[in-house]
Amino acid sequence: MAEERTDLILDIKNLKVVYKTDMEVVEAVNNIDLKIGRGKTLGLVGETGAGKTTTALSILRLLPAVTGKVLEGEIHFDGQNLMEFDEHFMHAIRGNRISMVFQDPMTSLNPVLTVGDQIAEAISLHNDQLSKEEIDRKVEDTLSMVGILPKRKSDYPHQFSGGMKQRVIIAMALCCEPELLIADEPTTALDVTIQAQVLAMMRELRERLGMAMLMITHDLGIVAQTCDDVAVMYAGEIVEAGTVEDIFTGEHHHPYTVGLFNSIPNLDSRASRLKPIPGLVPDPTNLPKGCVFSPRCEHCTEICRQQRPETVTHGTHSLRCHLFAEKKEGGAAHE
Amino acid sequence: MENTTNTAAAVDNSEFSFKRASQAKEIWRRFRKSKGALIGLILLLIIVGVLLFAPLFISYDAAIESDFANVLAKPSKEHIFGMDGYGHDIFARIIYGGRTSLTIALIATVTSCLFGSALGAIAGYFGGWVDSLIMRSLDIFMSVPDILFTMAVVVALGANAVNLIIALTLAYFSNYVRLVRSQVLTLSEQDYVEAARAGGSGNARIILKHIIPNAIGVIIVNVTLNVAKIIIYESTLSFLNLGMPPPQPEWGMMLSEAREFMRPAPHLLIFPAAAIVLCACSVNLVGDGLRDALDPHLKS
Ligand SMILES: Nc1ncnc2c1ncn2[C@@H]1O[C@H](COP(=O)(O)OP(=O)(O)OP(=O)(O)O)[C@@H](O)[C@H]1O
Ligand code: SF4
Ligand SMILES: [Mg+2]
């Protein structure tokens, strides 16, 4: 935390975000830290309502103007704290150096503009020196990059299938060759075979463009296939983070992560039944006093209910649970 | 081909041509399905054609020069709609009156649409106190009956074409404020607007590129329906002697003058009344057809 690390493209420190409405205050993100190395992909995993999208929108400073507020924290992008810049500066960042792909391809394209026009718009927005012909050529290049015939640029979104729409959206996000791509559940709305195609394409483009990625998902399979690092988010907190190896093959895990793995089908243990995590995600307007996972945790003890655990880091692996508070070995017995 | 007819159907909307061929074709295909809409369109084209080419077959003089020998003459070969109480040719007065009335109505439609839409877009997009300020002022404005307000404007400023347009604009812009505001409120929640913002677009660009093009269909339909209302409203004003100064012919004023001779010479009343009804009906039919033709697209 002492000085800036130049190997990081994104460094989120102690970010706290709330939504303030007339009736209530939703504590959506609670003092999280996230780091993404240049060219690396971080998977952000968690149940619905964990605060994943909120984190993503905070990076682009696109939280709803009236209700969304960043209360604490810094977001360093390429060494600059984004929280200190004005809207004008952010216009130059968005879509140019940081792009975002949204969850639903069906509604993320403007129905009355051709896809070519929409890509051209995204290009010309950040390249005002380009001539019409150059932009046109770039539109065609961008379309072929995502495997769509360039001649389809004059088609409207409704003439494309869901998978192709998502390709177009990814094309728009990548046309200015951003250093960081935020993908918010980019394939949840697609069926499985198309999902695999789109993910393979994203991986390939990531290698080609050398960009970093924040892959938001609740699918651990996607994490295993695409990510270098993983952060597990629960009720606005990062409860466990580390490299893919740490999370998938490491010895010690946060009880919530264990629950996540138990609740997905596993080919190796086909016979054993899925074990969903009992209970519900806590109400973000009224979070538990101690550990946020304590109401659902089978290892819960008195201290868990009273005191919020600190994050304990060993090498690349960090955990936020009382089981691992003193020494990492302390928790092993419980596993 | 489809494009040109559709442009004519929208009467006053050159923006319509921005829709690409495929979409325009699709809209035209649905528009054509409705008999009423087609009849309205044909009537409207005839009316516009007659008014446009009128100077070729009848001179303006016939409308304003008195022929006292023929006062109140019944329709005949020379004067197909007959003569009025001042010995003016009624056909000529309807043609030239229509030219003025329709031009004023069209301009007032466009100005009220532009003014109202701009205010509505600002209120809807920025929300907060801007929205409150615009909408509360509008409430105050709308608490005064339209006709009273318009009369006050014309009386205060004097009766001429420009002031009539101002008065009609003020009477009609509030519809568009509400309409466009509600459109903008729904459209700015759309994912593609969020995506555009994430792509670095600013407010002006989002409004121009994403919100207006998606709201334009609904606005066009409203414009068409409003043209008919404004034609009638304009006639009402001229009926109350608040229209263009005489001897300039106008449909409403012709009705007003015809009252004196209602029994001996009903043709004085029938022809201008028929002109107003015909015009308003055909525009309404086209507007209805357009609304149905655009609707399925808007829902998707
Ligand atoms: N505009 C808003 N106003 C108030 N509360 C909000 C708003 N947006 C999100 N929230 C709340 O903030 C919390 C975090 O939401 P967020 O959208 O970040 O979750 P998420 O992890 O992206 O979930 P999902 O997987 O469903 O997309 C949720 O409890 C949600 O109800
Ligand atoms: S701190 Fe306690 S309640 Fe929370 S996850 Fe760890 S063991 Fe469970
Ligand atoms: Mg989300």
XYZ file of C-alpha atoms in Angstrom, chain B:
300
model
C -40.803 5.633 -54.178
C -41.992 4.415 -50.791
C -39.836 7.026 -49.230
C -41.398 9.914 -51.037
C -44.947 8.879 -50.296
C -44.124 8.365 -46.667
C -42.569 11.758 -46.434
C -45.723 13.195 -47.858
C -47.726 11.231 -45.326
C -45.845 12.747 -42.462
C -46.619 16.069 -44.149
C -44.199 18.189 -42.264
C -41.476 15.817 -41.363
C -38.325 15.776 -43.311
C -36.673 13.960 -40.395
C -38.647 10.985 -41.470
C -36.271 10.338 -44.311
C -33.530 9.404 -41.822
C -35.149 6.003 -41.400
C -33.377 3.677 -43.720
C -35.054 2.110 -46.710
C -35.735 -1.232 -45.053
C -37.525 0.333 -42.124
C -39.420 2.823 -44.256
C -40.511 -0.031 -46.505
C -41.750 -2.014 -43.541
C -43.698 0.960 -42.187
C -45.190 1.658 -45.600
C -46.244 -1.988 -45.895
C -48.151 -1.769 -42.621
C -49.516 1.689 -43.412
C -50.911 0.442 -46.708
C -52.915 -2.252 -44.933
C -55.318 0.293 -43.474
C -57.942 1.527 -45.956
C -58.687 4.629 -43.916
C -55.058 5.642 -43.875
C -54.752 5.208 -47.626
C -57.896 7.237 -48.302
C -56.604 9.927 -45.960
C -53.267 9.950 -47.711
C -54.831 10.238 -51.177
C -57.180 13.028 -50.027
C -54.300 14.844 -48.435
C -52.169 14.563 -51.549
C -55.056 15.945 -53.635
C -55.603 18.839 -51.217
C -51.912 19.692 -51.096
C -51.672 19.377 -54.881
C -54.656 21.658 -55.495
C -53.403 24.257 -53.025
C -49.895 24.160 -54.463
C -50.930 24.531 -58.076
C -53.879 26.876 -57.481
C -52.214 29.974 -58.988
C -52.127 28.152 -62.330
C -55.900 28.117 -62.690
C -57.282 30.857 -60.456
C -55.818 34.217 -59.532
C -55.572 35.723 -56.060
C -57.541 38.735 -57.318
C -60.708 36.644 -57.581
C -60.452 36.026 -53.847
C -60.120 39.652 -52.749
C -61.697 41.772 -55.476
C -65.403 42.473 -55.139
C -67.767 41.813 -57.992
C -70.879 43.576 -56.665
C -73.058 42.391 -59.536
C -72.687 38.833 -58.296
C -73.047 39.202 -54.529
C -74.256 35.927 -52.966
C -74.506 34.290 -56.399
C -75.270 30.572 -56.283
C -72.647 28.099 -57.546
C -72.426 28.261 -61.328
C -70.078 27.440 -64.176
C -67.971 30.591 -63.724
C -67.975 30.443 -59.947
C -68.180 26.792 -59.001
C -68.669 27.444 -55.269
C -70.653 30.670 -55.826
C -69.940 34.191 -54.502
C -69.944 35.544 -50.967
C -71.519 38.656 -49.405
C -68.775 40.924 -50.760
C -68.876 39.446 -54.236
C -65.668 37.379 -53.772
C -65.303 34.041 -55.501
C -65.703 31.405 -52.750
C -63.594 28.783 -54.522
C -60.703 31.220 -54.806
C -61.097 32.221 -51.173
C -61.061 28.606 -50.065
C -57.943 27.889 -52.092
C -56.021 30.967 -50.961
C -57.433 30.784 -47.456
C -56.312 27.183 -47.312
C -52.826 28.144 -48.407
C -52.526 30.610 -45.528
C -54.280 28.447 -42.952
C -52.338 25.307 -43.741
C -49.013 27.095 -43.922
C -49.604 28.708 -40.558
C -50.800 25.412 -39.119
C -47.736 23.585 -40.407
C -45.262 26.146 -39.164
C -46.988 26.310 -35.784
C -46.889 22.508 -35.584
C -43.177 22.440 -36.262
C -42.342 25.278 -33.870
C -44.499 23.891 -31.063
C -42.968 20.452 -31.606
C -39.384 21.732 -31.563
C -39.895 24.024 -28.589
C -41.908 21.509 -26.568
C -39.655 18.559 -27.412
C -36.518 20.451 -26.432
C -38.008 21.407 -23.064
C -39.317 17.873 -22.516
C -35.964 16.320 -23.421
C -34.124 18.615 -21.013
C -36.615 17.959 -18.211
C -36.562 14.178 -18.719
C -32.851 13.749 -19.239
C -31.499 15.961 -16.491
C -34.251 15.346 -13.953
C -33.874 16.814 -10.466
C -34.503 20.526 -10.045
C -34.371 21.254 -13.805
C -37.237 18.831 -14.279
C -39.199 20.299 -11.369
C -38.705 23.843 -12.608
C -39.879 23.051 -16.143
C -42.799 20.874 -15.116
C -44.101 23.206 -12.394
C -43.933 26.203 -14.741
C -45.825 24.116 -17.264
C -48.509 23.353 -14.686
C -49.026 27.055 -14.071
C -49.069 27.656 -17.797
C -51.623 24.939 -18.388
C -53.984 26.144 -15.702
C -54.990 28.973 -18.078
C -57.427 27.728 -20.749
C -55.724 27.515 -24.143
C -58.217 29.570 -26.068
C -58.141 32.388 -23.527
C -54.394 32.392 -23.559
C -54.143 32.412 -27.350
C -56.696 35.193 -27.648
C -54.761 37.237 -25.127
C -51.554 36.770 -27.118
C -53.137 37.778 -30.428
C -54.976 40.736 -28.923
C -51.848 41.927 -27.158
C -49.429 41.434 -30.046
C -51.782 42.170 -32.930
C -53.163 39.852 -35.593
C -50.621 38.796 -38.199
C -49.059 35.581 -39.384
C -46.070 35.661 -37.008
C -48.156 36.403 -33.931
C -50.638 33.717 -34.904
C -47.809 31.233 -35.093
C -46.548 32.370 -31.680
C -50.013 32.030 -30.196
C -50.584 28.568 -31.677
C -47.117 27.439 -30.611
C -47.814 28.492 -27.041
C -51.151 26.711 -27.116
C -49.687 23.423 -28.331
C -46.095 23.044 -27.111
C -47.091 21.667 -23.705
C -48.291 18.380 -25.255
C -44.815 17.766 -26.555
C -43.118 18.614 -23.262
C -45.066 15.863 -21.532
C -44.776 13.392 -24.377
C -41.042 13.803 -24.954
C -40.266 13.919 -21.246
C -41.953 10.580 -20.652
C -40.232 9.104 -23.707
C -36.850 10.324 -22.532
C -37.465 8.983 -19.031
C -38.070 5.478 -20.388
C -35.394 5.612 -23.054
C -32.616 6.829 -20.761
C -33.136 3.693 -18.672
C -32.324 1.543 -21.698
C -29.188 -0.565 -21.648
C -27.880 0.920 -24.862
C -27.883 4.374 -23.303
C -25.922 3.006 -20.356
C -23.607 1.300 -22.830
C -23.137 4.536 -24.763
C -22.228 6.305 -21.545
C -19.722 3.560 -20.754
C -18.320 4.121 -24.235
C -17.562 7.745 -23.409
C -20.537 9.551 -24.993
C -21.570 12.830 -23.404
C -25.089 14.055 -22.711
C -25.619 15.904 -25.978
C -24.473 12.946 -28.046
C -26.647 10.523 -26.116
C -29.710 12.703 -26.589
C -29.060 13.242 -30.305
C -27.858 9.777 -31.281
C -29.759 7.466 -29.007
C -32.776 9.106 -27.449
C -34.237 11.284 -30.192
C -33.982 8.659 -32.960
C -35.859 6.217 -30.740
C -38.517 8.708 -29.708
C -39.061 10.152 -33.175
C -41.746 7.650 -34.213
C -44.040 8.590 -31.370
C -43.331 12.265 -31.951
C -44.139 12.020 -35.680
C -47.487 10.448 -34.933
C -48.315 13.158 -32.446
C -47.267 15.834 -34.873
C -49.601 14.452 -37.520
C -52.511 14.286 -35.131
C -51.757 17.782 -33.893
C -51.777 19.276 -37.391
C -55.476 18.534 -37.602
C -56.125 20.117 -34.222
C -54.141 23.200 -35.131
C -56.022 23.605 -38.428
C -59.282 23.653 -36.477
C -57.844 25.889 -33.784
C -56.570 28.319 -36.356
C -60.023 28.434 -37.947
C -61.512 29.075 -34.524
C -59.246 32.056 -34.028
C -60.066 33.512 -37.412
C -63.763 32.831 -36.760
C -63.373 35.058 -33.705
C -61.756 37.687 -35.938
C -58.376 36.991 -34.388
C -56.872 35.549 -37.529
C -55.153 37.206 -40.445
C -56.335 40.763 -41.125
C -58.966 41.094 -43.929
C -59.244 41.032 -46.896
C -56.801 38.075 -46.581
C -59.118 35.047 -46.853
C -59.221 32.417 -44.137
C -61.551 29.485 -43.576
C -62.651 30.424 -40.086
C -63.306 33.997 -41.100
C -65.344 32.806 -44.077
C -67.547 30.829 -41.702
C -67.921 33.825 -39.482
C -68.947 36.017 -42.421
C -71.344 33.361 -43.688
C -73.444 33.438 -40.514
C -75.370 36.524 -41.704
C -76.486 34.761 -44.879
C -76.995 31.297 -43.497
C -80.597 31.014 -44.763
C -80.557 32.763 -48.132
C -77.106 31.533 -49.135
C -76.054 28.359 -47.263
C -73.275 27.673 -49.772
C -71.289 30.429 -48.037
C -71.142 28.176 -44.991
C -71.054 24.733 -46.538
C -67.941 25.024 -48.672
C -65.461 26.428 -46.120
C -66.887 24.107 -43.446
C -66.443 21.162 -45.785
C -62.880 22.289 -46.501
C -62.021 22.354 -42.791
C -63.620 18.977 -42.148
C -61.979 17.390 -45.173
C -58.560 18.682 -44.254
C -58.774 17.741 -40.591
C -60.185 14.311 -41.412
C -57.570 13.402 -43.978
C -54.715 14.473 -41.715
C -56.259 12.525 -38.839
C -56.660 9.408 -40.956
C -53.035 9.596 -41.993
C -51.985 10.161 -38.375
C -53.964 7.146 -37.187
C -52.531 4.992 -39.933
C -49.040 6.138 -39.109
C -49.529 5.384 -35.454
C -50.606 1.828 -36.206
C -47.822 1.375 -38.727
C -45.167 2.537 -36.277
C -46.512 0.811 -33.198
C -45.227 -2.764 -33.610
C -41.802 -1.356 -34.258
C -41.909 0.767 -31.142
C -42.885 -2.154 -28.968
C -39.934 -4.259 -30.052
